[in-house]
PDB file of C-alpha atoms in Angstrom:
ATOM      1  CA  MET A 196       0.022   0.256  -0.131  1.00  0.00           C
ATOM      2  CA  ARG A 197       0.801   3.266  -0.734  1.00  0.00           C
ATOM      3  CA  ASN A 198       1.451   5.661   0.900  1.00  0.00           C
ATOM      4  CA  ASN A 199       1.094   9.762   0.419  1.00  0.00           C
ATOM      5  CA  VAL A 200      -0.764  11.951  -1.389  1.00  0.00           C
ATOM      6  CA  GLY A 201      -0.978  12.907  -5.530  1.00  0.00           C
ATOM      7  CA  VAL A 202      -1.531  15.361  -7.112  1.00  0.00           C
ATOM      8  CA  LEU A 203      -2.646  16.045 -10.942  1.00  0.00           C
ATOM      9  CA  LEU A 204      -2.153  18.798 -12.024  1.00  0.00           C
ATOM     10  CA  ASN A 205      -4.062  20.157 -14.943  1.00  0.00           C
ATOM     11  CA  ASP A 206      -2.299  21.054 -18.059  1.00  0.00           C
ATOM     12  CA  GLY A 207      -5.216  23.555 -19.491  1.00  0.00           C
ATOM     13  CA  PHE A 208      -7.121  21.546 -21.894  1.00  0.00           C
ATOM     14  CA  ASP A 209      -8.903  19.932 -18.980  1.00  0.00           C
ATOM     15  CA  GLN A 210      -5.991  17.161 -19.271  1.00  0.00           C
ATOM     16  CA  PHE A 211      -4.170  15.339 -16.520  1.00  0.00           C
ATOM     17  CA  PRO A 212      -0.936  13.659 -17.661  1.00  0.00           C
ATOM     18  CA  SER A 213       0.705  12.854 -14.199  1.00  0.00           C
ATOM     19  CA  VAL A 214       1.056  12.751 -11.064  1.00  0.00           C
ATOM     20  CA  LYS A 215       2.981  14.276  -8.062  1.00  0.00           C
ATOM     21  CA  HIS A 216       3.437  11.974  -5.134  1.00  0.00           C
ATOM     22  CA  TYR A 217       4.146  13.397  -1.854  1.00  0.00           C
ATOM     23  CA  ASP A 218       5.457  10.862   1.321  1.00  0.00           C
ATOM     24  CA  THR A 219       3.050  10.399   4.123  1.00  0.00           C
ATOM     25  CA  GLY A 220       5.011   8.025   6.399  1.00  0.00           C
ATOM     26  CA  LYS A 221       5.442   4.342   6.477  1.00  0.00           C
ATOM     27  CA  SER A 222       2.263   3.153   7.334  1.00  0.00           C
ATOM     28  CA  THR A 223       0.010   5.820   7.447  1.00  0.00           C
ATOM     29  CA  ASN A 224      -2.970   4.506   6.349  1.00  0.00           C
ATOM     30  CA  LEU A 225      -5.027   7.562   5.388  1.00  0.00           C
ATOM     31  CA  SER A 226      -8.090   8.039   5.885  1.00  0.00           C
ATOM     32  CA  GLY A 227      -9.311  11.554   3.843  1.00  0.00           C
ATOM     33  CA  VAL A 228      -7.300  14.803   2.720  1.00  0.00           C
ATOM     34  CA  ALA A 229      -8.818  19.017   2.632  1.00  0.00           C
ATOM     35  CA  VAL A 230      -7.665  21.496   0.217  1.00  0.00           C
ATOM     36  CA  VAL A 231      -8.154  24.534   1.910  1.00  0.00           C
ATOM     37  CA  ASP A 232      -5.324  28.150   1.660  1.00  0.00           C
ATOM     38  CA  VAL A 233      -4.134  27.626   6.313  1.00  0.00           C
ATOM     39  CA  ASN A 234      -1.165  30.469   5.836  1.00  0.00           C
ATOM     40  CA  GLY A 235      -3.161  33.072   4.394  1.00  0.00           C
ATOM     41  CA  ASP A 236      -0.827  32.881   1.022  1.00  0.00           C
ATOM     42  CA  LYS A 237      -4.171  32.864  -1.330  1.00  0.00           C
ATOM     43  CA  ARG A 238      -2.930  29.142  -2.274  1.00  0.00           C
ATOM     44  CA  PRO A 239      -4.426  25.930  -1.772  1.00  0.00           C
ATOM     45  CA  ASP A 240      -2.035  24.071   0.741  1.00  0.00           C
ATOM     46  CA  ILE A 241      -3.216  20.048   2.080  1.00  0.00           C
ATOM     47  CA  ILE A 242      -4.451  18.380   4.427  1.00  0.00           C
ATOM     48  CA  VAL A 243      -4.237  14.023   5.001  1.00  0.00           C
ATOM     49  CA  THR A 244      -5.118  12.149   8.208  1.00  0.00           C
ATOM     50  CA  ALA A 245      -3.378   8.922   9.135  1.00  0.00           C
ATOM     51  CA  GLN A 246      -5.523   6.518  10.787  1.00  0.00           C
ATOM     52  CA  ASN A 247      -1.938   4.247  11.737  1.00  0.00           C
ATOM     53  CA  THR A 248      -0.066   7.453  13.501  1.00  0.00           C
ATOM     54  CA  ASN A 249      -2.929   8.420  14.783  1.00  0.00           C
ATOM     55  CA  SER A 250      -1.715  12.417  13.242  1.00  0.00           C
ATOM     56  CA  VAL A 251      -2.625  15.531  10.942  1.00  0.00           C
ATOM     57  CA  SER A 252       0.562  15.509   8.326  1.00  0.00           C
ATOM     58  CA  VAL A 253      -0.092  19.377   6.820  1.00  0.00           C
ATOM     59  CA  PHE A 254       1.778  20.576   3.252  1.00  0.00           C
ATOM     60  CA  LEU A 255       1.436  23.951   2.156  1.00  0.00           C
ATOM     61  CA  ASN A 256       1.290  25.001  -1.480  1.00  0.00           C
ATOM     62  CA  SER A 257       4.504  26.720  -2.607  1.00  0.00           C
ATOM     63  CA  GLY A 258       3.634  27.646  -5.790  1.00  0.00           C
ATOM     64  CA  GLY A 259       4.082  25.853  -9.327  1.00  0.00           C
ATOM     65  CA  GLY A 260       1.578  23.174  -7.846  1.00  0.00           C
ATOM     66  CA  GLN A 261       4.814  21.978  -5.947  1.00  0.00           C
ATOM     67  CA  PHE A 262       4.285  21.020  -2.346  1.00  0.00           C
ATOM     68  CA  SER A 263       6.872  21.619   1.574  1.00  0.00           C
ATOM     69  CA  ASN A 264       7.381  18.556   3.516  1.00  0.00           C
ATOM     70  CA  LYS A 265       4.897  17.484   5.106  1.00  0.00           C
ATOM     71  CA  LYS A 266       4.909  18.616   8.840  1.00  0.00           C
ATOM     72  CA  PRO A 267       3.135  16.768  11.258  1.00  0.00           C
ATOM     73  CA  TYR A 268       0.742  16.655  13.940  1.00  0.00           C
ATOM     74  CA  ASN A 269       0.125  13.713  16.323  1.00  0.00           C
ATOM     75  CA  ILE A 270      -3.255  14.057  18.536  1.00  0.00           C
ATOM     76  CA  LEU A 271      -2.304  11.405  21.554  1.00  0.00           C
ATOM     77  CA  SER A 272      -5.345  10.480  22.746  1.00  0.00           C
ATOM     78  CA  GLY A 273      -6.469   9.629  19.912  1.00  0.00           C
ATOM     79  CA  VAL A 274      -7.245   6.067  17.105  1.00  0.00           C
ATOM     80  CA  GLY A 275      -8.116   5.977  14.115  1.00  0.00           C
ATOM     81  CA  VAL A 276      -8.548  10.015  13.304  1.00  0.00           C
ATOM     82  CA  MET A 277     -10.563  10.711   9.793  1.00  0.00           C
ATOM     83  CA  CYS A 278     -12.188  13.136   8.170  1.00  0.00           C
ATOM     84  CA  PRO A 279     -10.775  15.968   8.150  1.00  0.00           C
ATOM     85  CA  GLN A 280     -12.375  19.569   7.891  1.00  0.00           C
ATOM     86  CA  VAL A 281     -10.514  22.963   8.240  1.00  0.00           C
ATOM     87  CA  ALA A 282     -13.472  25.958   9.354  1.00  0.00           C
ATOM     88  CA  ASP A 283     -12.640  28.526  11.770  1.00  0.00           C
ATOM     89  CA  VAL A 284     -13.977  27.793  14.764  1.00  0.00           C
ATOM     90  CA  ASN A 285     -12.387  30.061  17.206  1.00  0.00           C
ATOM     91  CA  GLY A 286     -13.063  33.636  14.978  1.00  0.00           C
ATOM     92  CA  ASP A 287      -9.730  34.633  14.681  1.00  0.00           C
ATOM     93  CA  THR A 288      -9.704  34.608  11.141  1.00  0.00           C
ATOM     94  CA  ARG A 289      -7.793  31.172  10.670  1.00  0.00           C
ATOM     95  CA  PRO A 290      -9.107  28.329   9.127  1.00  0.00           C
ATOM     96  CA  ASP A 291      -8.568  25.250  12.189  1.00  0.00           C
ATOM     97  CA  ILE A 292      -8.222  21.636  11.422  1.00  0.00           C
ATOM     98  CA  ILE A 293     -11.697  19.540  13.452  1.00  0.00           C
ATOM     99  CA  VAL A 294     -11.407  15.814  12.857  1.00  0.00           C
ATOM    100  CA  ALA A 295     -13.269  12.644  13.965  1.00  0.00           C
ATOM    101  CA  ASN A 296     -11.153  10.684  16.528  1.00  0.00           C
ATOM    102  CA  SER A 297     -13.422   7.669  16.425  1.00  0.00           C
ATOM    103  CA  GLY A 298     -10.560   5.128  18.941  1.00  0.00           C
ATOM    104  CA  ASP A 299     -10.976   8.114  21.489  1.00  0.00           C
ATOM    105  CA  ALA A 300     -14.844   9.248  20.961  1.00  0.00           C
ATOM    106  CA  SER A 301     -14.812  12.554  20.323  1.00  0.00           C
ATOM    107  CA  ILE A 302     -13.866  15.404  17.983  1.00  0.00           C
ATOM    108  CA  GLY A 303     -10.358  16.400  16.975  1.00  0.00           C
ATOM    109  CA  ILE A 304      -9.594  20.654  16.804  1.00  0.00           C
ATOM    110  CA  SER A 305      -5.996  21.498  15.944  1.00  0.00           C
ATOM    111  CA  PHE A 306      -6.536  25.740  16.419  1.00  0.00           C
ATOM    112  CA  ASN A 307      -4.194  27.375  13.035  1.00  0.00           C
ATOM    113  CA  SER A 308      -1.864  29.720  15.306  1.00  0.00           C
ATOM    114  CA  GLY A 309      -0.672  31.320  11.613  1.00  0.00           C
ATOM    115  CA  ASN A 310       1.607  30.983   8.812  1.00  0.00           C
ATOM    116  CA  GLY A 311       0.225  27.038   8.599  1.00  0.00           C
ATOM    117  CA  LYS A 312       1.334  25.966  11.562  1.00  0.00           C
ATOM    118  CA  PHE A 313      -1.282  24.939  14.480  1.00  0.00           C
ATOM    119  CA  THR A 314      -1.547  24.248  17.680  1.00  0.00           C
ATOM    120  CA  LYS A 315      -1.889  20.659  20.352  1.00  0.00           C
ATOM    121  CA  TRP A 316      -5.155  18.603  19.720  1.00  0.00           C
ATOM    122  CA  THR A 317      -8.458  19.943  22.177  1.00  0.00           C
ATOM    123  CA  THR A 318     -10.937  17.086  22.218  1.00  0.00           C
ATOM    124  CA  PHE A 319     -14.517  17.051  23.016  1.00  0.00           C
ATOM    125  CA  SER A 320     -16.284  14.130  23.863  1.00  0.00           C
ATOM    126  CA  THR A 321     -18.442  12.284  21.522  1.00  0.00           C
ATOM    127  CA  GLY A 322     -20.234   9.534  24.199  1.00  0.00           C
ATOM    128  CA  LYS A 323     -18.525   6.498  25.552  1.00  0.00           C
ATOM    129  CA  GLY A 324     -17.873   4.055  22.552  1.00  0.00           C
ATOM    130  CA  SER A 325     -18.947   6.675  20.037  1.00  0.00           C
ATOM    131  CA  GLN A 326     -16.668   5.642  17.415  1.00  0.00           C
ATOM    132  CA  PRO A 327     -17.288   8.688  15.272  1.00  0.00           C
ATOM    133  CA  LYS A 328     -16.310   8.421  11.900  1.00  0.00           C
ATOM    134  CA  SER A 329     -17.379  11.534  10.662  1.00  0.00           C
ATOM    135  CA  VAL A 330     -17.364  14.942  10.730  1.00  0.00           C
ATOM    136  CA  SER A 331     -19.688  18.773   9.921  1.00  0.00           C
ATOM    137  CA  VAL A 332     -18.884  21.989   9.985  1.00  0.00           C
ATOM    138  CA  ALA A 333     -21.479  24.596   9.297  1.00  0.00           C
ATOM    139  CA  ASP A 334     -24.040  27.509  11.743  1.00  0.00           C
ATOM    140  CA  VAL A 335     -26.977  25.114  12.504  1.00  0.00           C
ATOM    141  CA  ASN A 336     -28.832  28.006  15.331  1.00  0.00           C
ATOM    142  CA  GLY A 337     -27.776  30.813  12.890  1.00  0.00           C
ATOM    143  CA  ASP A 338     -25.512  33.032  15.500  1.00  0.00           C
ATOM    144  CA  ASN A 339     -22.670  33.532  12.711  1.00  0.00           C
ATOM    145  CA  LYS A 340     -20.386  30.802  14.496  1.00  0.00           C
ATOM    146  CA  PRO A 341     -19.632  27.136  12.751  1.00  0.00           C
ATOM    147  CA  ASP A 342     -21.073  24.030  14.989  1.00  0.00           C
ATOM    148  CA  LEU A 343     -20.243  20.586  14.856  1.00  0.00           C
ATOM    149  CA  ILE A 344     -22.146  17.140  13.661  1.00  0.00           C
ATOM    150  CA  VAL A 345     -20.148  14.286  13.719  1.00  0.00           C
ATOM    151  CA  GLY A 346     -21.850  10.386  13.017  1.00  0.00           C
ATOM    152  CA  ASN A 347     -21.693   8.503  15.705  1.00  0.00           C
ATOM    153  CA  PHE A 348     -20.845   4.950  14.006  1.00  0.00           C
ATOM    154  CA  LYS A 349     -20.996   2.569  17.562  1.00  0.00           C
ATOM    155  CA  THR A 350     -23.713   4.784  19.071  1.00  0.00           C
ATOM    156  CA  SER A 351     -26.476   5.017  15.750  1.00  0.00           C
ATOM    157  CA  ASN A 352     -26.507   8.357  16.337  1.00  0.00           C
ATOM    158  CA  VAL A 353     -25.652  11.964  14.917  1.00  0.00           C
ATOM    159  CA  GLY A 354     -24.399  14.227  17.806  1.00  0.00           C
ATOM    160  CA  VAL A 355     -24.928  18.110  17.387  1.00  0.00           C
ATOM    161  CA  LEU A 356     -22.373  19.863  18.997  1.00  0.00           C
ATOM    162  CA  LEU A 357     -22.878  23.805  19.517  1.00  0.00           C
ATOM    163  CA  ASN A 358     -20.386  26.743  19.038  1.00  0.00           C
ATOM    164  CA  ALA A 359     -20.381  28.352  22.609  1.00  0.00           C
ATOM    165  CA  GLY A 360     -17.685  30.878  21.454  1.00  0.00           C
ATOM    166  CA  ASN A 361     -14.438  30.946  21.369  1.00  0.00           C
ATOM    167  CA  GLY A 362     -12.977  27.665  20.499  1.00  0.00           C
ATOM    168  CA  LYS A 363     -15.216  26.296  23.150  1.00  0.00           C
ATOM    169  CA  PHE A 364     -18.717  23.668  22.134  1.00  0.00           C
ATOM    170  CA  LEU A 365     -21.179  22.720  24.247  1.00  0.00           C
ATOM    171  CA  ASN A 366     -22.097  19.047  24.695  1.00  0.00           C
ATOM    172  CA  GLN A 367     -23.057  17.163  22.254  1.00  0.00           C
ATOM    173  CA  LYS A 368     -27.350  16.909  21.427  1.00  0.00           C
ATOM    174  CA  ILE A 369     -28.317  13.605  19.577  1.00  0.00           C
ATOM    175  CA  TYR A 370     -29.998  12.352  17.809  1.00  0.00           C
ATOM    176  CA  SER A 371     -31.258   8.650  16.568  1.00  0.00           C
ATOM    177  CA  THR A 372     -30.103   6.638  13.200  1.00  0.00           C
ATOM    178  CA  GLY A 373     -32.057   4.422  14.382  1.00  0.00           C
ATOM    179  CA  LEU A 374     -31.171   1.342  16.423  1.00  0.00           C
ATOM    180  CA  ASN A 375     -27.423  -0.419  14.223  1.00  0.00           C
ATOM    181  CA  SER A 376     -27.950   1.951  11.534  1.00  0.00           C
ATOM    182  CA  GLN A 377     -23.702   2.547  12.135  1.00  0.00           C
ATOM    183  CA  PRO A 378     -23.813   6.052  10.128  1.00  0.00           C
ATOM    184  CA  LEU A 379     -21.058   6.450   8.478  1.00  0.00           C
ATOM    185  CA  SER A 380     -20.864   9.659   6.512  1.00  0.00           C
ATOM    186  CA  VAL A 381     -21.827  12.597   7.311  1.00  0.00           C
ATOM    187  CA  PHE A 382     -23.389  16.106   5.826  1.00  0.00           C
ATOM    188  CA  VAL A 383     -25.378  19.235   6.411  1.00  0.00           C
ATOM    189  CA  ALA A 384     -27.443  21.250   3.415  1.00  0.00           C
ATOM    190  CA  ASP A 385     -30.157  23.210   3.260  1.00  0.00           C
ATOM    191  CA  MET A 386     -33.101  20.859   1.767  1.00  0.00           C
ATOM    192  CA  ASN A 387     -36.316  22.115   2.996  1.00  0.00           C
ATOM    193  CA  CYS A 388     -35.208  25.280   0.764  1.00  0.00           C
ATOM    194  CA  ASP A 389     -36.290  27.128   4.318  1.00  0.00           C
ATOM    195  CA  ASN A 390     -33.584  28.567   4.890  1.00  0.00           C
ATOM    196  CA  LYS A 391     -32.171  26.316   7.666  1.00  0.00           C
ATOM    197  CA  PRO A 392     -29.184  23.859   7.718  1.00  0.00           C
ATOM    198  CA  ASP A 393     -30.707  19.984   7.466  1.00  0.00           C
ATOM    199  CA  ILE A 394     -28.338  17.116   8.007  1.00  0.00           C
ATOM    200  CA  ILE A 395     -28.477  13.866   6.420  1.00  0.00           C
ATOM    201  CA  VAL A 396     -26.481  11.009   6.656  1.00  0.00           C
ATOM    202  CA  ALA A 397     -25.710   7.509   5.014  1.00  0.00           C
ATOM    203  CA  ASN A 398     -27.210   4.952   7.344  1.00  0.00           C
ATOM    204  CA  SER A 399     -24.884   2.123   6.198  1.00  0.00           C
ATOM    205  CA  ASN A 400     -26.106  -0.904   7.703  1.00  0.00           C
ATOM    206  CA  LYS A 401     -29.720   0.027   7.233  1.00  0.00           C
ATOM    207  CA  LYS A 402     -30.419   0.855   3.201  1.00  0.00           C
ATOM    208  CA  ASN A 403     -31.415   4.045   3.999  1.00  0.00           C
ATOM    209  CA  ILE A 404     -30.375   7.739   3.844  1.00  0.00           C
ATOM    210  CA  GLY A 405     -31.935   9.988   6.780  1.00  0.00           C
ATOM    211  CA  ILE A 406     -31.981  13.151   7.281  1.00  0.00           C
ATOM    212  CA  PHE A 407     -32.792  15.581   9.685  1.00  0.00           C
ATOM    213  CA  PHE A 408     -34.706  18.580   9.626  1.00  0.00           C
ATOM    214  CA  ASN A 409     -33.410  21.595  11.185  1.00  0.00           C
ATOM    215  CA  PHE A 410     -36.342  23.441  13.410  1.00  0.00           C
ATOM    216  CA  GLY A 411     -33.686  26.714  12.919  1.00  0.00           C
ATOM    217  CA  ASN A 412     -32.754  26.806  16.596  1.00  0.00           C
ATOM    218  CA  GLY A 413     -29.539  24.498  16.608  1.00  0.00           C
ATOM    219  CA  THR A 414     -32.433  21.598  17.721  1.00  0.00           C
ATOM    220  CA  PHE A 415     -34.039  18.714  14.272  1.00  0.00           C
ATOM    221  CA  GLN A 416     -36.826  16.724  13.997  1.00  0.00           C
ATOM    222  CA  ARG A 417     -36.795  12.895  14.016  1.00  0.00           C
ATOM    223  CA  GLN A 418     -34.962  11.522  11.167  1.00  0.00           C
ATOM    224  CA  THR A 419     -36.577  10.587   7.913  1.00  0.00           C
ATOM    225  CA  THR A 420     -36.018   8.214   6.291  1.00  0.00           C
ATOM    226  CA  TYR A 421     -35.450   7.292   2.238  1.00  0.00           C
ATOM    227  CA  GLU A 422     -34.702   3.582   1.322  1.00  0.00           C
ATOM    228  CA  THR A 423     -31.932   3.213  -1.209  1.00  0.00           C
ATOM    229  CA  GLY A 424     -33.385  -0.778  -2.344  1.00  0.00           C
ATOM    230  CA  GLY A 425     -31.895  -4.011  -0.837  1.00  0.00           C
ATOM    231  CA  SER A 426     -28.175  -4.962  -0.625  1.00  0.00           C
ATOM    232  CA  THR A 427     -26.738  -1.704  -0.837  1.00  0.00           C
ATOM    233  CA  LYS A 428     -24.454  -0.508   1.487  1.00  0.00           C
ATOM    234  CA  PRO A 429     -24.739   3.770   1.449  1.00  0.00           C
ATOM    235  CA  TRP A 430     -21.075   4.557   2.599  1.00  0.00           C
ATOM    236  CA  SER A 431     -20.637   8.643   1.559  1.00  0.00           C
ATOM    237  CA  VAL A 432     -23.186  11.097   1.289  1.00  0.00           C
ATOM    238  CA  VAL A 433     -22.267  14.472  -0.420  1.00  0.00           C
ATOM    239  CA  VAL A 434     -25.679  17.322  -1.972  1.00  0.00           C
ATOM    240  CA  GLY A 435     -25.697  19.246  -4.783  1.00  0.00           C
ATOM    241  CA  ASN A 436     -28.175  19.831  -7.929  1.00  0.00           C
ATOM    242  CA  VAL A 437     -27.041  17.981 -10.610  1.00  0.00           C
ATOM    243  CA  ASN A 438     -29.741  19.067 -12.878  1.00  0.00           C
ATOM    244  CA  ASP A 439     -30.376  22.833 -12.461  1.00  0.00           C
ATOM    245  CA  ASP A 440     -33.659  22.895 -11.331  1.00  0.00           C
ATOM    246  CA  ASN A 441     -32.163  25.002  -8.333  1.00  0.00           C
ATOM    247  CA  LYS A 442     -33.301  21.729  -6.163  1.00  0.00           C
ATOM    248  CA  PRO A 443     -30.442  19.822  -3.935  1.00  0.00           C
ATOM    249  CA  ASP A 444     -29.911  16.264  -4.795  1.00  0.00           C
ATOM    250  CA  ILE A 445     -28.512  13.629  -2.836  1.00  0.00           C
ATOM    251  CA  ILE A 446     -25.657  11.452  -4.114  1.00  0.00           C
ATOM    252  CA  PHE A 447     -24.071   8.949  -1.937  1.00  0.00           C
ATOM    253  CA  SER A 448     -22.072   5.694  -2.518  1.00  0.00           C
ATOM    254  CA  ASP A 449     -23.088   2.295  -2.398  1.00  0.00           C
ATOM    255  CA  ILE A 450     -19.549   0.168  -1.221  1.00  0.00           C
ATOM    256  CA  ALA A 451     -21.885  -2.416  -1.559  1.00  0.00           C
ATOM    257  CA  LYS A 452     -22.860  -2.393  -5.406  1.00  0.00           C
ATOM    258  CA  HIS A 453     -19.181  -0.160  -6.051  1.00  0.00           C
ATOM    259  CA  GLU A 454     -21.549   2.435  -7.531  1.00  0.00           C
ATOM    260  CA  ILE A 455     -22.359   6.392  -6.936  1.00  0.00           C
ATOM    261  CA  VAL A 456     -26.024   6.872  -6.497  1.00  0.00           C
ATOM    262  CA  ILE A 457     -28.317  10.041  -6.955  1.00  0.00           C
ATOM    263  CA  LEU A 458     -31.571  11.196  -4.978  1.00  0.00           C
ATOM    264  CA  LEU A 459     -32.821  13.514  -7.447  1.00  0.00           C
ATOM    265  CA  ARG A 460     -35.544  15.471  -5.382  1.00  0.00           C
ATOM    266  CA  SER A 461     -39.577  16.009  -6.930  1.00  0.00           C
TER     267      SER A 461
END
């Protein structure tokens, strides 16, 4: 198994003729990647999570499609870190790194201290034995502060941690995704066009996609489910308008059939 990040540069004709690899270290077992400018130089940088080494590595963009050697940030209490998100969660205008810390039952945040450097990790509990597999960052209660939404695989629920300001979060409020549903992926988008962000979840063990509609104050209705069909295993979910009708559609990967599936909104 290769332990690297690959970058394919566009040649200007919508072609990607070659790939350049950047080493992430021996047996890192990469579990996610994000691309965001973290040091304010207007060039996108690369952030990757490594499950085996319980670390996040940052590759700063040095220009011309080249990247620096990795700068690792180890999570001492971490086990199986994944799903990196990058957003300013403490209001200092610098993007921070947020990860699902699966084995430690927590969300980890490394705050950006400037120039693409990050602080030691701060963790927020997702509940004993929860085994979070994914995290999304969005303002769900309209206070202009980004909140954390997490899919807790083992306890079969979605957790919402509201932002209390200054990089602190309230204890999570949980919403059941169904007995032994094993949610693997969460995404936040306004699904019913009421200008309130809803939670969409891939329930890997129940053959459905769940939606929690937002009441508007950071609390959510009970889950509404949409069946994905027999022998399916929804793995990862996103939302986008794929048919230009100005309505949000659901796209998910089905690991059982090795397919990408689109659910068009009627």
